[in-house]
C-alpha atoms as one frame of an Amber mdcrd trajectory, in Angstrom:
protein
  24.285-105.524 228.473  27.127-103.256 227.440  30.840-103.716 227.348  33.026
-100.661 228.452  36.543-101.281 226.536  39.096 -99.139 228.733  42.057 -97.545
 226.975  45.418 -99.466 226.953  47.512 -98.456 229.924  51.091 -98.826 230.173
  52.404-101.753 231.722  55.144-100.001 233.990  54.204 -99.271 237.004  53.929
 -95.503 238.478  57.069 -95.683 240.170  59.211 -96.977 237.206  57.561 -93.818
 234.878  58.467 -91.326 237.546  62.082 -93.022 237.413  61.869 -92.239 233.632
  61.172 -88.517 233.838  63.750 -88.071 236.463  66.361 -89.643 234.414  65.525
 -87.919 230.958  65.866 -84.847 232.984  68.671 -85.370 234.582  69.752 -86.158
 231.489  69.041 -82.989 229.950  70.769 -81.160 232.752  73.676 -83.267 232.254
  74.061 -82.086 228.525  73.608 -78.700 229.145  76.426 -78.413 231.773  78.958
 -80.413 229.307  77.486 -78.064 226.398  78.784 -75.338 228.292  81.356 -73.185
 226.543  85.144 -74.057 227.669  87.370 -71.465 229.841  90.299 -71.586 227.432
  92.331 -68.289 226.210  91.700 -67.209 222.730  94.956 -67.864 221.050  97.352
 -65.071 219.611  95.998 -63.731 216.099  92.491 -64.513 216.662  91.783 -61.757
 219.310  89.891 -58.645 219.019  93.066 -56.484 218.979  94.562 -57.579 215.560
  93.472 -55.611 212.808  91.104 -57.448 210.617  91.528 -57.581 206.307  88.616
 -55.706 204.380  87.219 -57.299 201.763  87.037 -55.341 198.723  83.654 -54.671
 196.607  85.364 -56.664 193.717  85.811 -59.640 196.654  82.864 -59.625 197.919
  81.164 -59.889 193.957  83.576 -62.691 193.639  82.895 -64.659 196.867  78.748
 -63.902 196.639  78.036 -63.691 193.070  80.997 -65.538 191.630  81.214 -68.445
 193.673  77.047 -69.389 193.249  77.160 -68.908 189.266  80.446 -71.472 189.211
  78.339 -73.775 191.345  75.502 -73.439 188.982  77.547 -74.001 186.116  79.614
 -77.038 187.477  76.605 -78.708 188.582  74.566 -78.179 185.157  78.067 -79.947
 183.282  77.862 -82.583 185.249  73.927 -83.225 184.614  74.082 -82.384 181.149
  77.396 -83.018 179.666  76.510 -87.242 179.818  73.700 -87.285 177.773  75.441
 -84.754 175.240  78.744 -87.326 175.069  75.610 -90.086 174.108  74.435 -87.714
 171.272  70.856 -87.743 173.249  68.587 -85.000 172.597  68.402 -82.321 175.756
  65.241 -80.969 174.438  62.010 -81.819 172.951  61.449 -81.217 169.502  57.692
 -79.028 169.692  58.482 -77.706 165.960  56.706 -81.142 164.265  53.690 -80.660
 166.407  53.814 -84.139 167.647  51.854 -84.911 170.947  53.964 -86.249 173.520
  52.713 -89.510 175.344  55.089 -89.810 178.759  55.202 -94.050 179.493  53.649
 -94.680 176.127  55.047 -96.379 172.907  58.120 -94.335 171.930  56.790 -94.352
 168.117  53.708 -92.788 169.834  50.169 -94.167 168.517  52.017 -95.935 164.948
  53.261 -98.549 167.405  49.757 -99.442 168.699  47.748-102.337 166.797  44.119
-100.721 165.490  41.701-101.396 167.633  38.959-103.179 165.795  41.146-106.270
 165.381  40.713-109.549 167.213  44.407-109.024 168.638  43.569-105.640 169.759
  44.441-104.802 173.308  43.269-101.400 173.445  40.110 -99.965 175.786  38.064
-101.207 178.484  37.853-104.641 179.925  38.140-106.816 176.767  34.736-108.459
 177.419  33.608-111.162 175.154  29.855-112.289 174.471
């Protein structure tokens, strides 16, 4: 004999999920009608018939090109200009040919006991017979 598991159904009733639909759409209408743009006059200066400023090729460079590279250059001070006051390094040193272990020892491999001692820690399980 053979059990037929029917899907979970919602424990509100048909009426109360109709009454949900209606009021998320009312709701929606509702929003739209207060999103609705105001009927207010456009105050004096900002209509159409005053004569709007030109901006200038040398501007516009200034505003679109200008602006950007100061960003850039602000933002690259603040990220670097810490670990310069510390005296850190900002870039790797590739010239000794060292290989570079990222979350190893930070003497690399000279840090590491060998590996044929008893204290050794390095490879596989650490079994013992």
């Amino acid at each position: 004999m053979t059990t037929h598991v029917s899907p979970a159904r919602s424990s509100r009733s048909p009426r109360a999920r109709r009454t949900g639909r209606a009021a998320a759409l009312a709701a929606g209408a509702v929003l739209a009608l207060l999103a609705a743009p105001a009927h207010a006059d456009v105050p004096e200066g900002w209509g159409g018939q005053t004569e709007h400023s030109s901006l200038d090729v040398l501007g516009a460079l200034g505003l679109f090109v200008g602006a950007p590279l100061l960003l850039f250059a602000l933002i690259a001070v603040a990220v670097y200009l810490p670990a310069m006051v510390r005296g850190e390094k900002l870039l790797p040193d590739h010239s000794a040919g060292e290989v570079q272990w990222i979350g190893g020892p930070r003497q690399g491999v000279a840090e590491l006991p060998a590996p044929d001692g008893d204290d050794s820690r390095a490879g596989g399980a650490s079994g013992r017979w």
